[in-house]
Coordinates of C-alpha atoms and ligand atoms in Angstrom, one line a residue:
X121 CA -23.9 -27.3 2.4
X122 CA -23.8 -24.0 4.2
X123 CA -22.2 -21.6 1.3
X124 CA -20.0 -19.4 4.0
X125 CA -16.8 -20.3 5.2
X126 CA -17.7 -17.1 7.9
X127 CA -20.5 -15.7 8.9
X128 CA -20.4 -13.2 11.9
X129 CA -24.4 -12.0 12.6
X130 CA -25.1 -9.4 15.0
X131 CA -21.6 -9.4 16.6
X132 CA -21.2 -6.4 18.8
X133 CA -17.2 -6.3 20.8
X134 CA -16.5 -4.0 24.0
X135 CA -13.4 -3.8 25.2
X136 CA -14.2 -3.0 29.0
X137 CA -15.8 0.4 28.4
X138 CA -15.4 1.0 24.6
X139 CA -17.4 -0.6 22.5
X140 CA -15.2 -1.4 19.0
X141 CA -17.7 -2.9 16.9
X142 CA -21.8 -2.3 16.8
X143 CA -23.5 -5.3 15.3
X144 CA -21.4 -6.2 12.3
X145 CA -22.9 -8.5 10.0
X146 CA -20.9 -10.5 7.6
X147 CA -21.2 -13.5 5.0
X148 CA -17.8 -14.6 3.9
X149 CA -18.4 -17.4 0.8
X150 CA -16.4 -20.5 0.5
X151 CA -13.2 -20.0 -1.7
X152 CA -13.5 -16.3 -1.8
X153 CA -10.4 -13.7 -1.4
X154 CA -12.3 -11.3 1.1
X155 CA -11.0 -8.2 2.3
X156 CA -11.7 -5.9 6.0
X157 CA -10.5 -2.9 4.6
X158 CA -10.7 0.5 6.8
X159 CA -8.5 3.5 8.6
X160 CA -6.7 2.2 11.5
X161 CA -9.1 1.6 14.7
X162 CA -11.8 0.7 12.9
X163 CA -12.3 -2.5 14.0
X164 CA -10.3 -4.5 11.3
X165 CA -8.1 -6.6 13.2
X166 CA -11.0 -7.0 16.2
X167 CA -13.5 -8.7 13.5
X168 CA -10.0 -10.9 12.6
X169 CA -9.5 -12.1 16.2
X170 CA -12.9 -13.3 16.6
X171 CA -13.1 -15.3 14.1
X172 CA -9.7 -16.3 14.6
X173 CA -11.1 -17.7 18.1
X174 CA -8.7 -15.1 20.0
X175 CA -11.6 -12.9 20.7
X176 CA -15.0 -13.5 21.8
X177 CA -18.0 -11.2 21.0
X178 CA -19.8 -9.6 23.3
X179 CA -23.2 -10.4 21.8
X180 CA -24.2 -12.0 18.6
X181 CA -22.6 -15.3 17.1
X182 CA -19.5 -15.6 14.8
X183 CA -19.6 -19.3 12.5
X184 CA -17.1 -21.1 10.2
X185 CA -18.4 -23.3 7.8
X186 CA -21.7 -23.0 9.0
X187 CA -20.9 -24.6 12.5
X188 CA -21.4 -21.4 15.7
X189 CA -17.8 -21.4 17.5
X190 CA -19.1 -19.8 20.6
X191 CA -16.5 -20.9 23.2
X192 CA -14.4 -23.1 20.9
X193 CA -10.4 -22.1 21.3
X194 CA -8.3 -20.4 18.4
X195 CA -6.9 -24.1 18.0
X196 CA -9.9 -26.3 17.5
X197 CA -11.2 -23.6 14.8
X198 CA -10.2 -24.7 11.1
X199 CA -8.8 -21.1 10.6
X200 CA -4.7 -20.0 10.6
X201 CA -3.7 -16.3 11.2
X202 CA -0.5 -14.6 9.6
X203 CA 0.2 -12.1 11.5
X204 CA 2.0 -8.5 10.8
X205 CA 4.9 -9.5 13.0
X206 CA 5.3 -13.1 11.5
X207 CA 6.1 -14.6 15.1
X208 CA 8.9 -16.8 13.4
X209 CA 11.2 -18.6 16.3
X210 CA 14.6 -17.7 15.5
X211 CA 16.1 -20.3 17.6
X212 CA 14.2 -23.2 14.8
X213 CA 15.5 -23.9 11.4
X214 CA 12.9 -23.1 8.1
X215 CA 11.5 -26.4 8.3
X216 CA 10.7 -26.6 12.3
X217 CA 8.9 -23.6 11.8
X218 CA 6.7 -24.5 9.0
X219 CA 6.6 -28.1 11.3
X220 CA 5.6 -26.4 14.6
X221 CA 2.3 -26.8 14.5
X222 CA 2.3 -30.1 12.9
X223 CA 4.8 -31.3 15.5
X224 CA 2.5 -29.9 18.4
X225 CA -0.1 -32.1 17.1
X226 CA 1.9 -35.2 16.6
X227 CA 1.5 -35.8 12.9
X228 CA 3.7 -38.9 11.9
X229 CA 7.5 -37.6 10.8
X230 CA 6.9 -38.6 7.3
X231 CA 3.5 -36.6 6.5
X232 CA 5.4 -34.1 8.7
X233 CA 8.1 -34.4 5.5
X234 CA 6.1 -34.2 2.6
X235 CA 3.7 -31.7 3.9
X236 CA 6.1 -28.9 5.2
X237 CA 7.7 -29.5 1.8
X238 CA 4.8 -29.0 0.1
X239 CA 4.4 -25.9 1.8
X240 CA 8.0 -24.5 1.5
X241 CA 7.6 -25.1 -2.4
X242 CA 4.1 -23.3 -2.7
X243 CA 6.3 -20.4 -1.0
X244 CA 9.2 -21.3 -3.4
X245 CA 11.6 -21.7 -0.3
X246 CA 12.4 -25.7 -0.6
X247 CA 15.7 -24.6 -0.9
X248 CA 15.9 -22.2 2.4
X249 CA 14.9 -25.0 4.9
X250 CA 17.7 -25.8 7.0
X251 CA 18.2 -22.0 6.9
X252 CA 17.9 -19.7 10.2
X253 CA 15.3 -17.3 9.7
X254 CA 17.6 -14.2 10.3
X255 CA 19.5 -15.2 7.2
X256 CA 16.0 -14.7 5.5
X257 CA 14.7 -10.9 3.4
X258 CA 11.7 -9.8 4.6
X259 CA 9.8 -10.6 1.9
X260 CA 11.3 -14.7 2.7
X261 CA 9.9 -14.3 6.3
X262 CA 6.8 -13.8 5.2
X263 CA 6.3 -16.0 2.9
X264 CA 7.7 -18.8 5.8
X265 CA 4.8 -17.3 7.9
X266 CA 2.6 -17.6 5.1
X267 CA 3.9 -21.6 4.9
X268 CA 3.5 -22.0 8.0
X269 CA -0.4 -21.1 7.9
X270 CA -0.7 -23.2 4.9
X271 CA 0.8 -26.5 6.1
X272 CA -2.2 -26.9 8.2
X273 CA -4.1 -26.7 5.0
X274 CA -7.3 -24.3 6.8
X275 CA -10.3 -24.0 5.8
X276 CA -9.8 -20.3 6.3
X277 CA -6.7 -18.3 6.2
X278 CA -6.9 -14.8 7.9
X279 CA -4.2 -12.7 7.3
X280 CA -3.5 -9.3 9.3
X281 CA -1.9 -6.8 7.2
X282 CA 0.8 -9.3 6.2
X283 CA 2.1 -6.8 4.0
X284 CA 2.8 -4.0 6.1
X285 CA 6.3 -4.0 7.1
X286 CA 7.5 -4.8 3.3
X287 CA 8.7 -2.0 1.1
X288 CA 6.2 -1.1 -1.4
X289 CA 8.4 -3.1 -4.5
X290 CA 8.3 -6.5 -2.1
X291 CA 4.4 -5.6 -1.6
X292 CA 3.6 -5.8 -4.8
X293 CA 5.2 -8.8 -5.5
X294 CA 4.1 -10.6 -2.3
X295 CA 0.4 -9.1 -3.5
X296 CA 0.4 -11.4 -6.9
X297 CA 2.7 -14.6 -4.8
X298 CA -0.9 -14.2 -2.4
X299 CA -3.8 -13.9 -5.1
X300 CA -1.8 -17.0 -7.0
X301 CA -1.6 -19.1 -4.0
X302 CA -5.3 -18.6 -3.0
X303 CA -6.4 -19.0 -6.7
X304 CA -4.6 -22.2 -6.7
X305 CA -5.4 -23.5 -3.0
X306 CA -8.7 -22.5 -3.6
X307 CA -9.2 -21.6 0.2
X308 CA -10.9 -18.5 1.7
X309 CA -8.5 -16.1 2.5
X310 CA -9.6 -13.0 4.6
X311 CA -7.4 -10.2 4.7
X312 CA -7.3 -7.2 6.9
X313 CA -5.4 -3.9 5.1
X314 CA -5.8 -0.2 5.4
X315 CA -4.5 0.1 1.7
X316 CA -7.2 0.7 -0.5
X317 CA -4.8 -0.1 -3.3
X318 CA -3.8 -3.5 -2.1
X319 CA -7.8 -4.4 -1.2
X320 CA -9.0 -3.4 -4.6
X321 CA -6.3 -5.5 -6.6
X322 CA -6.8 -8.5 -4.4
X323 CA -10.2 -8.7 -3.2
X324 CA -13.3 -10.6 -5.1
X325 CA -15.5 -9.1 -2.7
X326 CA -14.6 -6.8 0.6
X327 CA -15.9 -4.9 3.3
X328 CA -15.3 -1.0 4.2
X329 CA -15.7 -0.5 7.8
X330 CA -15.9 2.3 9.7
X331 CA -16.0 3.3 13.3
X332 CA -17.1 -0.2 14.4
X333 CA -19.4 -0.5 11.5
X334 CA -19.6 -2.0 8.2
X335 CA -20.8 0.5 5.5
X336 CA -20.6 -1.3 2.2
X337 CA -19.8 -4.9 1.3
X338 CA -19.5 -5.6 -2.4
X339 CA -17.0 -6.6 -5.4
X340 CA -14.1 -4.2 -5.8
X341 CA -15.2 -2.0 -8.8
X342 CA -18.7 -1.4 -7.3
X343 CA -17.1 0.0 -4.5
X344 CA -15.2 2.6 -6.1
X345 CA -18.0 3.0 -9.1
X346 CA -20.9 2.6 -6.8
X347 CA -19.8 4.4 -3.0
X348 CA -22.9 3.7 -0.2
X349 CA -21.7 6.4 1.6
X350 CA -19.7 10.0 1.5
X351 CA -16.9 7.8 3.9
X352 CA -16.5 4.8 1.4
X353 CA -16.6 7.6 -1.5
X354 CA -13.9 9.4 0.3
X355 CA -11.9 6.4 1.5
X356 CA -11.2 4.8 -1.6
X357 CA -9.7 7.1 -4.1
X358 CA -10.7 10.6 -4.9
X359 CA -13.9 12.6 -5.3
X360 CA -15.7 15.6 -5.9
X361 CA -19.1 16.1 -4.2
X362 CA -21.5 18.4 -5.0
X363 CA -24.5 19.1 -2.9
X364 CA -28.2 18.5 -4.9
X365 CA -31.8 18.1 -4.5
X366 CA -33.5 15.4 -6.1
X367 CA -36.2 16.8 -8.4
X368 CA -37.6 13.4 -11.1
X369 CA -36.8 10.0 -11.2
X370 CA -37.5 8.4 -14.5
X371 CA -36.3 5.0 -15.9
X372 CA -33.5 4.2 -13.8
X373 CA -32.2 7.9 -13.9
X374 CA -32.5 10.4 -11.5
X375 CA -32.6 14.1 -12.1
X376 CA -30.8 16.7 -9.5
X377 CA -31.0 19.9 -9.1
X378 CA -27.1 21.3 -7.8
X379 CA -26.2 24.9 -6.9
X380 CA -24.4 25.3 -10.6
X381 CA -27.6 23.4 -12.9
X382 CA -29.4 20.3 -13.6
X383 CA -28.0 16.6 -14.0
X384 CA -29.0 13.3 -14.9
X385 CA -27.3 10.6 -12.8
X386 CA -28.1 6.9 -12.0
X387 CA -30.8 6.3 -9.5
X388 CA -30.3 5.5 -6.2
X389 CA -32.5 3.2 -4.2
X390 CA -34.6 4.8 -1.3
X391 CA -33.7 7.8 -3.0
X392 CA -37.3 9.7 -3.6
X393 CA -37.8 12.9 -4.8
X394 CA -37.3 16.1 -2.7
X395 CA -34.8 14.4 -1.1
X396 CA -31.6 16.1 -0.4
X397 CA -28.3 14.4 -1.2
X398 CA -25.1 14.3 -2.6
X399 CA -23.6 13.5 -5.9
X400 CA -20.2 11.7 -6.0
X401 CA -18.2 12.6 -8.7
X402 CA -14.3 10.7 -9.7
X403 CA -12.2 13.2 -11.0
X404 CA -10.9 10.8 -14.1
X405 CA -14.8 10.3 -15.0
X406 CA -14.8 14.6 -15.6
X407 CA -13.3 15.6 -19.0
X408 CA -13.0 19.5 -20.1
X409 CA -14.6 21.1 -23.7
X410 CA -14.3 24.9 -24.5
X411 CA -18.2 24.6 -25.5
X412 CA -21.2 23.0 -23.6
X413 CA -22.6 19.5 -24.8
X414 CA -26.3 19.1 -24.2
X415 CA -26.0 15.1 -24.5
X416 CA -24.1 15.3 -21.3
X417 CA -24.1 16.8 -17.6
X418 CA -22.4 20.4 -17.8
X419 CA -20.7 22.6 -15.6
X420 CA -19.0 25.9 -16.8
X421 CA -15.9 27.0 -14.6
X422 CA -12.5 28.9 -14.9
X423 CA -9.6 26.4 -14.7
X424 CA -7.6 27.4 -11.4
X425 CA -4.9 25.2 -11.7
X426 CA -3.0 22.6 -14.0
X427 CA -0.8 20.3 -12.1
X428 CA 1.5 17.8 -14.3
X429 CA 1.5 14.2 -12.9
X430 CA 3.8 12.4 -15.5
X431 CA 0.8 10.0 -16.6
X432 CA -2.1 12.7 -15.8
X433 CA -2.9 16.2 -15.6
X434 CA -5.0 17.3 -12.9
X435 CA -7.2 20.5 -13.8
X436 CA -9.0 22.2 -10.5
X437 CA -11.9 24.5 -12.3
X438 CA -13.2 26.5 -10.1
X439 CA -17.0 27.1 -10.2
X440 CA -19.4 29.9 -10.4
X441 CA -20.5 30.0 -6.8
X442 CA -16.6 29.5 -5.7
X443 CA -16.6 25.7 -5.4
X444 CA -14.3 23.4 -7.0
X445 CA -13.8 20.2 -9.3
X446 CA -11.0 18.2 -9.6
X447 CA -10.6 16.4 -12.5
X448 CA -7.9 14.1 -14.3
X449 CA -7.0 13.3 -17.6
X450 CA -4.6 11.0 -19.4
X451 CA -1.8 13.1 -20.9
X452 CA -1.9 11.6 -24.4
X453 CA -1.4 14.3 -26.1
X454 CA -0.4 18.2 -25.2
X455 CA -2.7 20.0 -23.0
X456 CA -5.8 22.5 -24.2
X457 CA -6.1 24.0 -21.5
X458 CA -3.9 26.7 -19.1
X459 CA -4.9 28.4 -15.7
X460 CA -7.8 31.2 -16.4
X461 CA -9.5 29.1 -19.3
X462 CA -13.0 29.2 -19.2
X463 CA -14.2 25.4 -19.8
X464 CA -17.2 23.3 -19.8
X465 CA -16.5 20.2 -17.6
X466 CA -19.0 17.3 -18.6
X467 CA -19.9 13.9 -17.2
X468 CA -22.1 11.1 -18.6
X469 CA -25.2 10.2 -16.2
X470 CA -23.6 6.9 -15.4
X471 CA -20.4 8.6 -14.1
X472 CA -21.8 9.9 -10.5
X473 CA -23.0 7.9 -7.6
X474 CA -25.7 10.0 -5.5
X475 CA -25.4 9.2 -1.7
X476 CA -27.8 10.2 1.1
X477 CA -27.0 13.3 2.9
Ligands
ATP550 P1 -5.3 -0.9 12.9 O1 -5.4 -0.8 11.4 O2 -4.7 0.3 13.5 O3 -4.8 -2.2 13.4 P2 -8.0 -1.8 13.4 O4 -9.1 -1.3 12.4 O5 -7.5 -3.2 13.1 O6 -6.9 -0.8 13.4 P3 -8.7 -2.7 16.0 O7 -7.3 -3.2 16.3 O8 -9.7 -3.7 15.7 O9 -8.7 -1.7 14.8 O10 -9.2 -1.8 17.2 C1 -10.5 -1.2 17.2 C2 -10.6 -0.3 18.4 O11 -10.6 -1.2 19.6 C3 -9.4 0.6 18.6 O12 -9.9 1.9 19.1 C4 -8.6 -0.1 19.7 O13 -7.9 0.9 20.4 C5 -9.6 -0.8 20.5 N1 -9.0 -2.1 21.0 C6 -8.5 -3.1 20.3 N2 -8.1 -4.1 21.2 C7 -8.3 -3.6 22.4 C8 -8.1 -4.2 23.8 N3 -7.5 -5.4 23.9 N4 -8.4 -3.4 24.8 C9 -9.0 -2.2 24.7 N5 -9.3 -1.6 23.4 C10 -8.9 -2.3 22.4

């Protein structure tokens, strides 16, 4: 059996003149909580529709479980959308919602029953059915739309930013009522979000896009740990970048040469030396000694500025040629160091991520 539940190869979109994605290719396994995750026009939602069978790519072919679905309408595809808006009909009861599609395709009353109840309890709503859906909280609606997907029991359930018009208490919640339900269901769920937050939490695997493209596809912590590009770096928390040259590679590690000195840092693939590129640095991965450690990467500096963030201090060090590092640390006990220190900031080799430049 075909191990994706989507594939999309090739698949180029144009919307009359502007072309919104260029040749996006995408392998979305069975069972997998998979996540489009990008700033808004990138082509999240776009990538959604197709497969959702609302779209149709210009070139280049888009399959669910293995089968092409070239030409096939939205409702002969084994896929259910929740949308941002929830389209609920206000003038239908709870039940008839979560029934609607059911009823459309004349399923017999009684599996109508015992499957929209099915659904409303996986939503813990069995007690809201004969309800109105303007009597419902936001965070009920959703879940109804959420029902309503699920009844049809999908093979694929694609969600677009389901989350957004929730407060950011409801969102959280809503996040761990989702990763429960697809753990449990054991369907593919495929999520489009612009919260990196939300994306990293939920996601077994996911896809940063960009511009109409897809720059890195990989498991959450890889992602932040292990950036492709300067844009995924960027996108998905905080770095520091310094520029460098690489100078030796030996054993997996890679030596640079920066503006400031020499570091060690995990090779790269197609990375050779004389190369120019980039090293990414998280600010949380820095920590700040009054004296140099030769076992670890080095940096001297002047700390510019201490800024207290309850849980963390930020330090920015400014650096000999006027550049500057961020860097965080855990406020467990007092802090060492005030604005005009001169510190040592120090990394291990497996903290960076070089990138092309
Ligand atoms: P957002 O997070 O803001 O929803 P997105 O990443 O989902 O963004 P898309 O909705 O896929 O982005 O849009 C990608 C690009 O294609 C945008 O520039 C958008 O303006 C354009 N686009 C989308 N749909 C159409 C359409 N029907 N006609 C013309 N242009 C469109």
């Amino acid at each position: 059996m075909d191990p994706y539940a989507v594939e999309l190869l090739r698949v180029s979109k144009s919307y009359k003149s502007y072309q919104a994605l260029f040749g996006i290719d995408l392998q979305i396994r069975r069972g997998e909580f998979f996540s489009l995750l990008g700033p808004s026009g990138c082509g999240k939602t776009t990538t959604l529709r197709l497969v959702a069978g609302f779209e149709e790519p210009s070139s280049g072919e888009v399959r669910i479980d293995g089968q092409a679905v070239a030409g096939l309408p939205a409702y002969q595809r084994n896929v259910n959308t929740v949308f941002q808006s929830y389209s609920l009909f206000p003038h239908l009861s709870i039940f008839e919602n979560v029934a609607f599609g059911l009823r459309r395709r004349k399923v017999g009353d009684a599996e109508i029953r015992r499957r929209v109840d099915e659904a409303l309890a996986m939503v813990h709503l069995s007690e809201k059915s004969k309800g109105r859906t303007h009597e419902l909280s936001g965070g009920q609606q959703q879940r109804v739309a959420l029902a309503r997907a699920l009844v049809n029991q999908p093979a694929v359930l694609l969600l677009d930013e389901p989350m957004a018009a929730l407060d950011s208490k409801l969102r959280k919640e809503m996040r761990s009522e989702l990763k429960r339900l697809q753990k449990s269901l054991g369907i593919t769920f495929v999520l489009v979000t612009h919260d990196q937050e939300e994306a990293l939490t939920l996601s077994d695997r996911l896809a940063v896009m960009n511009a109409g493209r897809v720059e890195q596809v990989c498991e959450p912590r890889e992602v932040y740990e292990r950036p492709a590009t300067r844009f995924v770096a960027e996108f998905i928390g905080t770095a520091n970048f310094l520029p460098v040259k690489v100078t030796e590679i030996s054993n997996g590690r890679t030596r640079v040469d920066g503006e400031d000195g020499q570091f060690w840092v995990v090779s790269r693939p197609g990375l050779e030396v004389g190369d120019a590129a980039e090293l990414s640095l998280r600010p949380e991965r820095l920590w700040l000694d009054k004296t140099s450690d030769p076992d670890h990467n080095s940096l001297n500096g002047t700390v510019a500025e201490t800024i207290f963030m309850g849980p963390v201090t930020r330090y920015i060090v400014k650096l000999g040629n006027g550049h500057q590092l961020l860097t965080e640390k855990q406020n467990l006990e007092e802090s060492l160091f005030q604005a005009g220190d001169p510190v040592c900031v120090h990394w291990d080799a497996d903290s960076g991520a070089l990138l092309p430049r």
